[in-house]
XYZ file of C-alpha atoms in Angstrom:
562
model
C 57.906 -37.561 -81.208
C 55.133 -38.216 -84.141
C 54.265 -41.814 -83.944
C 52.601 -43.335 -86.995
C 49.372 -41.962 -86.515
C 50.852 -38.929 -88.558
C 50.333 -40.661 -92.052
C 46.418 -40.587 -91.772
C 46.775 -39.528 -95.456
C 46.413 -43.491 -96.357
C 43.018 -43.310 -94.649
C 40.458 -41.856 -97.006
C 38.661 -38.975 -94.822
C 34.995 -40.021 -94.850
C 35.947 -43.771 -93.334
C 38.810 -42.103 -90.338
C 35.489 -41.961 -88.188
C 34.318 -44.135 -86.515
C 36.436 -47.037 -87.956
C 39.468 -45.700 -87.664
C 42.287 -48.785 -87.909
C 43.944 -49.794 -84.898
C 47.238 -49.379 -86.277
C 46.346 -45.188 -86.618
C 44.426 -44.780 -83.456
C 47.281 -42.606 -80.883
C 49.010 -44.111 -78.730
C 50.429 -41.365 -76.866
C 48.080 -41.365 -74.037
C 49.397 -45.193 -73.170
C 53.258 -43.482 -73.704
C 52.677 -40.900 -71.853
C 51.182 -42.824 -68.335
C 53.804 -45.829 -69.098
C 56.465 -42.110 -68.521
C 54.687 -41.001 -65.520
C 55.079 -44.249 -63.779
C 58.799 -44.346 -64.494
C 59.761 -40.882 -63.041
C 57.276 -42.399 -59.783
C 59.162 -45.769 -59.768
C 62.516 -43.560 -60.024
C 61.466 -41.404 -56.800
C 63.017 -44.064 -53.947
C 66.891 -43.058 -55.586
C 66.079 -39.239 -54.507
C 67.169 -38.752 -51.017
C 65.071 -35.879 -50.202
C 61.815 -36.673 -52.337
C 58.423 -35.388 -50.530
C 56.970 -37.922 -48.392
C 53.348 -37.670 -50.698
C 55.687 -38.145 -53.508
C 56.609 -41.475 -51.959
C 53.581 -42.541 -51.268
C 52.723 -42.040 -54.425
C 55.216 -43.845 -55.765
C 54.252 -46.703 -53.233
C 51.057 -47.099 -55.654
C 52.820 -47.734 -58.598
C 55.661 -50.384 -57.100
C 53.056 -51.924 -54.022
C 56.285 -52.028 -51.437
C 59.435 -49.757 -51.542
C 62.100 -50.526 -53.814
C 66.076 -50.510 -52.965
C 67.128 -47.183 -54.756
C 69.591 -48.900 -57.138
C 67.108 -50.828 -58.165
C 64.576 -48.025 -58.396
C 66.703 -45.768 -61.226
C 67.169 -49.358 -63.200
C 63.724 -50.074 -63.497
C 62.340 -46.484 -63.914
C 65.187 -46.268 -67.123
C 64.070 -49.539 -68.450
C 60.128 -48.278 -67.901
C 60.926 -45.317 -69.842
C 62.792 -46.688 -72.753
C 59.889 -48.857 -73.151
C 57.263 -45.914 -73.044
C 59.030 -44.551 -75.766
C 58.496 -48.117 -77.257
C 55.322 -47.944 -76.963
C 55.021 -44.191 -78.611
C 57.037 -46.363 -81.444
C 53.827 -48.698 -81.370
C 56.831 -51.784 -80.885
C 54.976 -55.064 -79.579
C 57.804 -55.189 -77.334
C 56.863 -52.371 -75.373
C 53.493 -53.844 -75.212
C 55.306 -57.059 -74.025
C 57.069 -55.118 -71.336
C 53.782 -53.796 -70.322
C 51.901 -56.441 -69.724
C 55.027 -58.298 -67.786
C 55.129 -55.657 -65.388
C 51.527 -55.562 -64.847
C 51.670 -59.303 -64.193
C 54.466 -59.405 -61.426
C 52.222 -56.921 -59.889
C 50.109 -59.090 -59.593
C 52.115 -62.253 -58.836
C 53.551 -60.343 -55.818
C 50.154 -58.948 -55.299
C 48.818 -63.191 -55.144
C 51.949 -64.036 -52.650
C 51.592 -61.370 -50.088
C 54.284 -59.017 -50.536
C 52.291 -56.095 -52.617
C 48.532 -54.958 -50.153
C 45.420 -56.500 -51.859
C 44.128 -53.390 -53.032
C 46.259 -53.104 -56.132
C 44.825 -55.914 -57.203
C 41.750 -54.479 -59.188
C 43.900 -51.463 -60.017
C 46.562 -54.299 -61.985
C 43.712 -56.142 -63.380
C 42.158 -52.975 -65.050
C 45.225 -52.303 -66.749
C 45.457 -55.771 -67.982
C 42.938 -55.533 -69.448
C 43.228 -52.097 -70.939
C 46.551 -53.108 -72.336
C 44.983 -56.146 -73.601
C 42.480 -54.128 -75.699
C 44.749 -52.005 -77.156
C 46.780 -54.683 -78.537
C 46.516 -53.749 -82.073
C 47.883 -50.348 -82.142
C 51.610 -52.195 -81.891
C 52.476 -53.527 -85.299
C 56.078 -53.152 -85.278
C 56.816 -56.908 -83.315
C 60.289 -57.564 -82.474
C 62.702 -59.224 -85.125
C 63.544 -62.830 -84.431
C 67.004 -61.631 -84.930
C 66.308 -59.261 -82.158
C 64.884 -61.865 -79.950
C 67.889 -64.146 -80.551
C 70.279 -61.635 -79.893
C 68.260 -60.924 -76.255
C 67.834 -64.356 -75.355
C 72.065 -65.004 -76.326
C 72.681 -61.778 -74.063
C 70.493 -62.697 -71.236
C 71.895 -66.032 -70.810
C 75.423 -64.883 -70.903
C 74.775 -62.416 -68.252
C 73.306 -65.343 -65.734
C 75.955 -66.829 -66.641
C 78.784 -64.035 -65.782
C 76.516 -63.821 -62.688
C 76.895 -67.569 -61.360
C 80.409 -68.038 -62.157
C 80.983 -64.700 -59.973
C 79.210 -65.858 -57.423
C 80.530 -69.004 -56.929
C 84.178 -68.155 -57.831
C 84.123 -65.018 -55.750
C 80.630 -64.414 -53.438
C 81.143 -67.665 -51.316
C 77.912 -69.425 -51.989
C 76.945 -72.472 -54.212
C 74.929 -73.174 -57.040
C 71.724 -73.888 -55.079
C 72.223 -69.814 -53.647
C 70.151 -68.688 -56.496
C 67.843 -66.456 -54.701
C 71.187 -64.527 -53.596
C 72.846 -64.390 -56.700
C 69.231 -62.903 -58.362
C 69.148 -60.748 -55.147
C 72.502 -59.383 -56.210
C 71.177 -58.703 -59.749
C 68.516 -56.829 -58.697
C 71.147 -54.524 -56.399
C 68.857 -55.217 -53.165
C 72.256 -56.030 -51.622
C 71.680 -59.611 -50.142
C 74.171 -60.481 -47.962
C 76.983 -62.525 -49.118
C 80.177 -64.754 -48.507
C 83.213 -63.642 -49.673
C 84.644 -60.140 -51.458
C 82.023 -57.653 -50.601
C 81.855 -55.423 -53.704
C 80.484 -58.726 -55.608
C 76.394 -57.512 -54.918
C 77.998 -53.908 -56.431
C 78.830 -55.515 -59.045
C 76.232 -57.653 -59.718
C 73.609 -54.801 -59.177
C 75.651 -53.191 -61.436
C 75.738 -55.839 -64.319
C 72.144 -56.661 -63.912
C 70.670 -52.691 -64.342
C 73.257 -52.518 -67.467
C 71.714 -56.335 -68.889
C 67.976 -55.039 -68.138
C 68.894 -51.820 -70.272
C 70.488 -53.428 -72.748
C 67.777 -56.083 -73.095
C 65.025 -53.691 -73.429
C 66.879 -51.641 -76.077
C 67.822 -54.638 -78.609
C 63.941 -56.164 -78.151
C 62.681 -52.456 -79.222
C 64.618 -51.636 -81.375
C 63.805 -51.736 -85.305
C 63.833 -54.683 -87.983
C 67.462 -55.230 -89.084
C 68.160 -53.683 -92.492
C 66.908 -56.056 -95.414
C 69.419 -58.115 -97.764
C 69.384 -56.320 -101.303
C 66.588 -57.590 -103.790
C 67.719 -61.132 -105.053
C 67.975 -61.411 -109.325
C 64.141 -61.891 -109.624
C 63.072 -58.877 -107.832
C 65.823 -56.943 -110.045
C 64.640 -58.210 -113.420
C 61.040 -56.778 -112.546
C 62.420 -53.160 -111.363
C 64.049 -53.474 -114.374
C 61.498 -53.720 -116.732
C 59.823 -51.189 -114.732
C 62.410 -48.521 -115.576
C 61.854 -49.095 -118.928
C 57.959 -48.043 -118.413
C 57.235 -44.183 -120.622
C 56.222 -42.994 -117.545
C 59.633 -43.780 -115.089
C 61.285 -40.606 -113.553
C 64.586 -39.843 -114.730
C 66.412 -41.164 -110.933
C 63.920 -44.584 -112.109
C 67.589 -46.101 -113.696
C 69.002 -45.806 -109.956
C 66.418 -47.998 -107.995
C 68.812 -50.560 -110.251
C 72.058 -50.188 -107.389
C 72.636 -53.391 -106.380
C 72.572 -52.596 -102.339
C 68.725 -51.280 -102.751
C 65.914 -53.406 -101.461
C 62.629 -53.119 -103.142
C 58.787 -53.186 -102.671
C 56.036 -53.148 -105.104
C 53.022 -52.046 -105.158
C 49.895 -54.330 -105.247
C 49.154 -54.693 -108.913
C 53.220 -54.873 -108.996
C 53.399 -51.861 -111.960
C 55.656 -49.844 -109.928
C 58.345 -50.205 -107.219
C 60.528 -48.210 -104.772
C 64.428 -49.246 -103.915
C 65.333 -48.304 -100.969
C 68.419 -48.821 -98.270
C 68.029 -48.708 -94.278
C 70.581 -47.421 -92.099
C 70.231 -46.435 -88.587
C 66.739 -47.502 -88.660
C 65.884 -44.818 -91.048
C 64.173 -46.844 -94.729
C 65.566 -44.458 -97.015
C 63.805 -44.564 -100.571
C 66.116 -43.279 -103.723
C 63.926 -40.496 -105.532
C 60.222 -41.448 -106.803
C 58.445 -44.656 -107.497
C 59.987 -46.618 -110.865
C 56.850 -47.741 -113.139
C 53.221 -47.144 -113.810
C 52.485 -43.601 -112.492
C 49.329 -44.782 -112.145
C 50.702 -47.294 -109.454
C 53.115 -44.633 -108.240
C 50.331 -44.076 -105.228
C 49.903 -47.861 -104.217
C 53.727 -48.523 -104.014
C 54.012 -45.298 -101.673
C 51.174 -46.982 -99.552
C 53.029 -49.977 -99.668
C 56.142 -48.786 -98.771
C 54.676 -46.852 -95.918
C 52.839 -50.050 -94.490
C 56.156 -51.895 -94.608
C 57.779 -49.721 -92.270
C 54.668 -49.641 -90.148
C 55.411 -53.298 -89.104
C 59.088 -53.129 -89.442
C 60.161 -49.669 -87.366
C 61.707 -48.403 -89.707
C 61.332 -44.430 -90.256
C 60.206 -43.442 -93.840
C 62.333 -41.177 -95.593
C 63.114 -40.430 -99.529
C 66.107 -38.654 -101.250
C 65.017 -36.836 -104.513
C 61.070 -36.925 -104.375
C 59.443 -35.131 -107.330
C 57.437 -31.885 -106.423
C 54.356 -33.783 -107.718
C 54.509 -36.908 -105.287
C 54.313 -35.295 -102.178
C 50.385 -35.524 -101.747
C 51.264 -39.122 -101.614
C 53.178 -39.195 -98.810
C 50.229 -37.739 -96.877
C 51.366 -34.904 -93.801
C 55.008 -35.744 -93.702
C 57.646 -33.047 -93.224
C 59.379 -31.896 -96.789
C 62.659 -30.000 -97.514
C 63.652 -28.514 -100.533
C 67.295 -29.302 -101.409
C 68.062 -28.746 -104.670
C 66.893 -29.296 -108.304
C 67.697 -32.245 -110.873
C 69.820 -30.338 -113.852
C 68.214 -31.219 -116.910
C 68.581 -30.605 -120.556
C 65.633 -30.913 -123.255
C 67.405 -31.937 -126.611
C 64.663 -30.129 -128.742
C 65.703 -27.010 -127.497
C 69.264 -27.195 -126.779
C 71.895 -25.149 -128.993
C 74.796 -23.865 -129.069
C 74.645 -20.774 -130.642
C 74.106 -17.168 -128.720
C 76.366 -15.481 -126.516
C 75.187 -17.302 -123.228
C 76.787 -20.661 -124.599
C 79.954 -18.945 -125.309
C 81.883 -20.957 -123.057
C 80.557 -24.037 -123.781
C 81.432 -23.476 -127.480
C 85.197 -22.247 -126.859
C 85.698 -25.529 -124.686
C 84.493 -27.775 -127.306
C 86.469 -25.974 -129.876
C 89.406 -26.325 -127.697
C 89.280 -30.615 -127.666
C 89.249 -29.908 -131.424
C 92.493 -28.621 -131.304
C 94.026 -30.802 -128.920
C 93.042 -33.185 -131.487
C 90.446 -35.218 -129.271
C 87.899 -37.350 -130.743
C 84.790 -39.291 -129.024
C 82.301 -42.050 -129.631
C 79.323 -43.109 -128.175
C 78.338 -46.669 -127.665
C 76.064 -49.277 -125.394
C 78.131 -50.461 -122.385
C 77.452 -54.235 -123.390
C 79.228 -53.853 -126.566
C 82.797 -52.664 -124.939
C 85.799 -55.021 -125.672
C 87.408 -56.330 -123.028
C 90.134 -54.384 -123.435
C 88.769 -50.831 -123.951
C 86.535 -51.868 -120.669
C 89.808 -51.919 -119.215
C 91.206 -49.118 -120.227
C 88.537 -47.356 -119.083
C 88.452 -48.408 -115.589
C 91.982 -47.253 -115.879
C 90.414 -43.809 -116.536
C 87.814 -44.435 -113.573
C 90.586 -45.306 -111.157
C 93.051 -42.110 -112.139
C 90.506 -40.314 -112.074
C 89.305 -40.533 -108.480
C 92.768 -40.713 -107.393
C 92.223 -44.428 -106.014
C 89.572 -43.096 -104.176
C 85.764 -45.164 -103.890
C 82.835 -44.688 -105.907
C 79.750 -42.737 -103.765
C 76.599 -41.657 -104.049
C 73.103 -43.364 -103.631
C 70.356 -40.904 -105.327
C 71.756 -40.209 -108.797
C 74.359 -42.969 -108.783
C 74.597 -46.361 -109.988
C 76.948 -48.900 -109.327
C 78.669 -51.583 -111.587
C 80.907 -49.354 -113.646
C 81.307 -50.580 -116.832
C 80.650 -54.391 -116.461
C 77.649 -54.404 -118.644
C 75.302 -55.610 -115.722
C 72.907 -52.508 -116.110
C 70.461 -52.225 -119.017
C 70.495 -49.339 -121.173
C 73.968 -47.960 -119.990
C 75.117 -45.755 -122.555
C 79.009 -44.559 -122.643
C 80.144 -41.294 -124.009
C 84.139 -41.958 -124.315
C 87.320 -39.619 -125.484
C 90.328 -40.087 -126.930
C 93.376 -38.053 -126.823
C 95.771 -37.337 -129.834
C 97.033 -41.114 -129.071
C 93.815 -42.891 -129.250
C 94.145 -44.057 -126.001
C 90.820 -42.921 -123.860
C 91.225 -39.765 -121.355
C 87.539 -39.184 -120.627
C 84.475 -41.168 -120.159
C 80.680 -40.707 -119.068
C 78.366 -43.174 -119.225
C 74.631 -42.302 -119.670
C 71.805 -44.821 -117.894
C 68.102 -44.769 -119.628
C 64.623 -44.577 -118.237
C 61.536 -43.754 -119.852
C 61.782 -41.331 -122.201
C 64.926 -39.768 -120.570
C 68.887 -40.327 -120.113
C 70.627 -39.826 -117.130
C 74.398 -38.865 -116.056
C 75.748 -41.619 -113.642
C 79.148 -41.217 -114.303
C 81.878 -38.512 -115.331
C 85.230 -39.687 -115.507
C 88.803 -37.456 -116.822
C 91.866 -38.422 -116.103
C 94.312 -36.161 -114.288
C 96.210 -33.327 -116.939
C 93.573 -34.496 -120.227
C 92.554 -31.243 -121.958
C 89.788 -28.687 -120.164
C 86.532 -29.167 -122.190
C 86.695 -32.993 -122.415
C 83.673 -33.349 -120.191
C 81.676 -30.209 -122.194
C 81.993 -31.678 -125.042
C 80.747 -35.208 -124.100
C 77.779 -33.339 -122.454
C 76.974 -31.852 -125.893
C 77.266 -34.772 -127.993
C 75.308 -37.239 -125.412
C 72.100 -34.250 -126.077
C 72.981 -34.855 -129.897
C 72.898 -38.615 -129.418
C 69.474 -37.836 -127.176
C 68.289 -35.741 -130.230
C 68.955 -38.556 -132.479
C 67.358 -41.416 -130.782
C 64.283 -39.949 -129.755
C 64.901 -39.032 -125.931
C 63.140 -36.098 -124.587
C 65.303 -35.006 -121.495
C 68.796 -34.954 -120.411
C 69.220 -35.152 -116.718
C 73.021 -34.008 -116.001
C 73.982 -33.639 -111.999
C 72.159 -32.769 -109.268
C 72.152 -28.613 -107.779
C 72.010 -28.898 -104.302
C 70.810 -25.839 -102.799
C 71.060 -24.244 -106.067
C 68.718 -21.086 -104.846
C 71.136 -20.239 -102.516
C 74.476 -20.660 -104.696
C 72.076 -18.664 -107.393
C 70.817 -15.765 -105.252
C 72.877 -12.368 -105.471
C 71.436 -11.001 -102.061
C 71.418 -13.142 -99.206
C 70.822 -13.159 -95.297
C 73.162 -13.189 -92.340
C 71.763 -16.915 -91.904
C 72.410 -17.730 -96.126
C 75.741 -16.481 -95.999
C 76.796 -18.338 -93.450
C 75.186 -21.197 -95.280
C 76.949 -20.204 -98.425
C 79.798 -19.442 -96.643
C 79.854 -23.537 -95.333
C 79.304 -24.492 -98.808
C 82.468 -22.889 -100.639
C 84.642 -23.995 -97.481
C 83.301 -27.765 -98.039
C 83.541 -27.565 -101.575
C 86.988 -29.396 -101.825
C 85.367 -32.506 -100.302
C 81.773 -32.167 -101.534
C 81.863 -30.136 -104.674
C 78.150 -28.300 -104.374
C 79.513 -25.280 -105.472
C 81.603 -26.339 -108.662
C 79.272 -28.775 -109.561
C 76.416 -26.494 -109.672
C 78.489 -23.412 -111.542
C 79.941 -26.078 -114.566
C 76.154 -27.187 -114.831
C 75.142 -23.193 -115.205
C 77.238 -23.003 -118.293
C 74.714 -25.487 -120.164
C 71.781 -22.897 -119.629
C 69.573 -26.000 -118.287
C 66.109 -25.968 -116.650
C 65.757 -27.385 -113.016
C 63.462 -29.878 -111.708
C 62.787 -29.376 -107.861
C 63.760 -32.592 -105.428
C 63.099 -32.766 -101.485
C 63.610 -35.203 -99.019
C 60.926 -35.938 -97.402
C 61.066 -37.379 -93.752
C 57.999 -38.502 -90.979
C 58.826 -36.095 -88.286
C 61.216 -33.527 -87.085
C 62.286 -35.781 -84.116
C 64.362 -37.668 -87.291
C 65.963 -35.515 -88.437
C 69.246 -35.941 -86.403
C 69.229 -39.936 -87.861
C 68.090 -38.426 -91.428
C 71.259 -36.648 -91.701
C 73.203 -38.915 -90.364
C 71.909 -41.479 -92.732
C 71.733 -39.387 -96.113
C 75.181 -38.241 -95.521
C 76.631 -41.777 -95.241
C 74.488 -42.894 -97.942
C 75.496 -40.006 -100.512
C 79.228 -39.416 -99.318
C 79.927 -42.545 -97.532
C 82.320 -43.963 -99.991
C 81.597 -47.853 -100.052
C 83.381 -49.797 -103.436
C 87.049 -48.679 -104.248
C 87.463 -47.091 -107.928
C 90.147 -50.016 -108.949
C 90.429 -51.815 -111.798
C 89.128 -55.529 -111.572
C 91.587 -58.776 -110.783
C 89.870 -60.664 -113.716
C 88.768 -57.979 -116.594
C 84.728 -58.645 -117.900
C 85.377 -61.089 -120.922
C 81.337 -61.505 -121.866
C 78.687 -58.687 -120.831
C 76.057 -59.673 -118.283
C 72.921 -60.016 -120.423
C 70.434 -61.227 -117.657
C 68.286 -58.061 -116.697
C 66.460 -57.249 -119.859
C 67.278 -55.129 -122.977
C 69.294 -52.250 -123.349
């Protein structure tokens, strides 16, 4: 696995030699011997082992170890050389420990006196390379240990006494029991099983919740939100920018604070939505700074939606191209030719049905159309929740977001069957929304499409960005592999619950251009947790689609302008 020596792209070239930082330096040489003495401490649980493989193993552990005990301490070892290929202080922790019981049993006679220089060297080694371990354990972490360790002395003593036959001065036996030597005891004699048993699973379990990474953060609070905020707003924003607003992202900023990423963690992955929001000029700074935070945290770096033109900045990490951002330029969008023939008969067909639309700022809903709307929203996912995490904002129709634009329709009844609602950045608009209820006319949603690139026209905005193509090149492409159409073969099966494939042929009809996104990731070695954590975070559905117990009387005005 790539440690975090693999982002060397925040160290200018000419200064990586000699003064490389600490915190870049490999540590895979320390991983890799911190290995190699667990398999050796492991060797006393095989029955058959060579006897120069034992002997070996003799000058790792000083005297032989019970084999139980052996396969508990060689897992633990090796969970915490893959700590230490993590750079976690913990692992560094668990180093040093080891090396000093070596030498305490070394110092009371039970390990030969010649290990004694051998533990002191790597002491002091260890003690040197201190700095390459950034990532320190979580007081959350260390709270949970400390609660876990005391409730498994606990379990331990009240076994003891209520079934092993010995008192509560017999603590050498019950810790003899723990560490499955099989001390003799009093009483039901599968208790030191048991106890060897508890104690291996406790070490394991210890070592895990100490390395593991930070906790994920609690969202920004309202302060941190009204500067993203104003950072959308900046000319130079990317059209996701209006999304780092979700109110379950986290955010860091960059050092002059001109631009800022929102992010989410799950399973340990830091997941940033699209590029940096703000000064492009600061775009650089706020990747370094986002990259340094999950240098001390654990957290791997990943983002959902980077721009082709970013990726320099995130230095020699891995990049896939998903998909493409469907955009529209208003300046050049029209409906006349033969290619927008379908767009043109759908709009025509509202006409008929006698539909008509308006436009309007989110803030400036009544109460009661705000209602009605959610109404829409609610019948129109079926009761189903809201998802999504990249192109997606949250806070339907409360008025909470700046700059949330809503494209409504009405039927013949004036009663609304169709909404979208448009969020600003930059010089751009974005889709967050599309909402129809169940049985309105076909063309309802065309036709809000072309009258939000009117409205666009109008006010000055130079793109609209509609949905998002995944894997449009393959869904495009006429001639395709064995390996594509089996790809494209998974796609249309997984439509139903997905919608690539539909979503990507109703955006074809507009004629739009595409703007390539990736997802960019540290190391292959992720990727198993990068899925897993982009698929939660675009399809995990997380807020019901329901209409609100109390409806919105008064617009939330806090964040900035619209």
């Amino acid at each position: 696995m790539r440690s975090d020596e693999s982002f060397r792209g925040d160290v200018p070239p000419a200064t990586r030699h000699p003064a490389v930082p600490p915190h870049l330096r490999p540590v895979w040489p320390l991983a890799l011997t911190a290995a190699l003495v667990a398999v050796l401490i492991a060797v006393p649980a095989l029955s058959r082992s060579p006897e120069w493989l034992g002997r070996l193993s003799r000058l790792v552990t000083g005297s032989p170890l019970a084999p139980g005990h052996a396969v508990a301490l060689g897992l633990a070892l090796a969970l915490v050389a893959r700590g230490a290929l993590l750079r976690r202080r913990a692992a560094w922790y668990g180093l040093v420990s080891l090396a000093l019981l070596g030498l305490l049993a070394v110092i009371a006679g039970d390990d030969p006196l010649w290990r004694l220089p051998l533990l002191a060297a790597v002491l002091g080694g260890l003690w040197l390379e201190r700095d390459r371990f950034p990532v320190r354990p979580h007081p959350e972490r260390v709270r949970t240990a400390v609660k876990t360790g005391a409730l498994l002395v606990a379990a331990a003593l009240a076994g003891s006494l209520l079934f092993g036959g010995v008192s509560v001065r017999s603590v050498g036996d019950v810790a003899s029991g723990l560490g499955a030597t099989g001390a003799p005891m009093d009483g039901a004699s599968w208790l030191p099983g048991v106890l060897g048993l508890a104690g291996a699973a406790g070490l394991l379990l210890l070592v895990i919740t100490l390395l593991a990474p930070d906790p994920a953060p609690p969202p920004g609070d309202e302060a941190e939100r009204r500067r993203v905020a104003g950072l959308v707003l900046h000319p130079g924003s990317d059209t996701l920018a209006p999304f780092a607003l979700r109110r379950d992202k986290a955010y860091v900023f960059s050092a002059d604070g001109r631009a800022a990423i929102g992010y989410r963690v799950l399973f340990g992955m830091a997941v940033a939505g699209g590029d940096p929001v703000g000064d492009p000029a600061s775009h650089a700074d706020a990747v370094r700074a986002f990259r340094a935070m999950c240098r001390t945290t654990g957290w791997r770096p990943a983002v959902l939606g980077a721009s082709d033109g970013l990726l320099p900045a995130w230095g020699p990490c891995r990049t896939i191209g998903f998909g493409d951002e469907v955009v529209i330029r208003p300046g050049k969008f029209t409906l006349s030719g033969r290619q927008m023939r379908n767009v043109r008969q759908a709009v025509k067909r509202t006409e008929n049905f006698g539909v008509s639309s308006e436009i309007a700022p989110e803030r400036e809903l009544t109460p009661a159309l705000r209602e009605r709307l959610l109404d829409v929203a609610s019948r129109s996912l079926g009761g189903a929740a809201e998802r999504g995490f990249s192109m997606n904002l949250d806070e339907l129709l409360t008025g909470y977001h700046p700059g949330a634009i809503v494209a409504i329709a009405y039927g013949e009844d004036k009663e609304p069957i169709a909404f979208q609602r448009y969020v600003t950045a930059g010089e751009g608009v974005s889709l967050d929304a599309m909402r129809r209820t169940p049985g309105g006319p076909n063309g309802v949603n065309e036709r809000l499409i072309v009258e939000m690139v009117q409205y666009a026209a109008e006010h000055g905005y130079g793109v609209v960005s509609l949905n998002f193509a995944a894997f449009r090149e393959l869904l495009d492409s006429d001639e395709r592999n064995v390996l594509e159409k089996a790809g494209y073969r998974a796609l249309h099966l997984l439509d139903p619950w997905i919608a690539v494939e539909s979503l990507y042929l109703f955006d074809k009809k507009f004629r739009p251009s595409y703007k390539p996104r990736n997802v960019v990731f540290r190391s292959w070695f992720d990727i198993a947790w990068l899925a897993a954590a982009l698929l939660t975070l675009e399809f995990g559905r997380t807020r019901p689609a329901q209409r609100a117990a109390d409806p919105v009387t008064e617009p939330v005005h806090h964040l900035g302008r619209p």
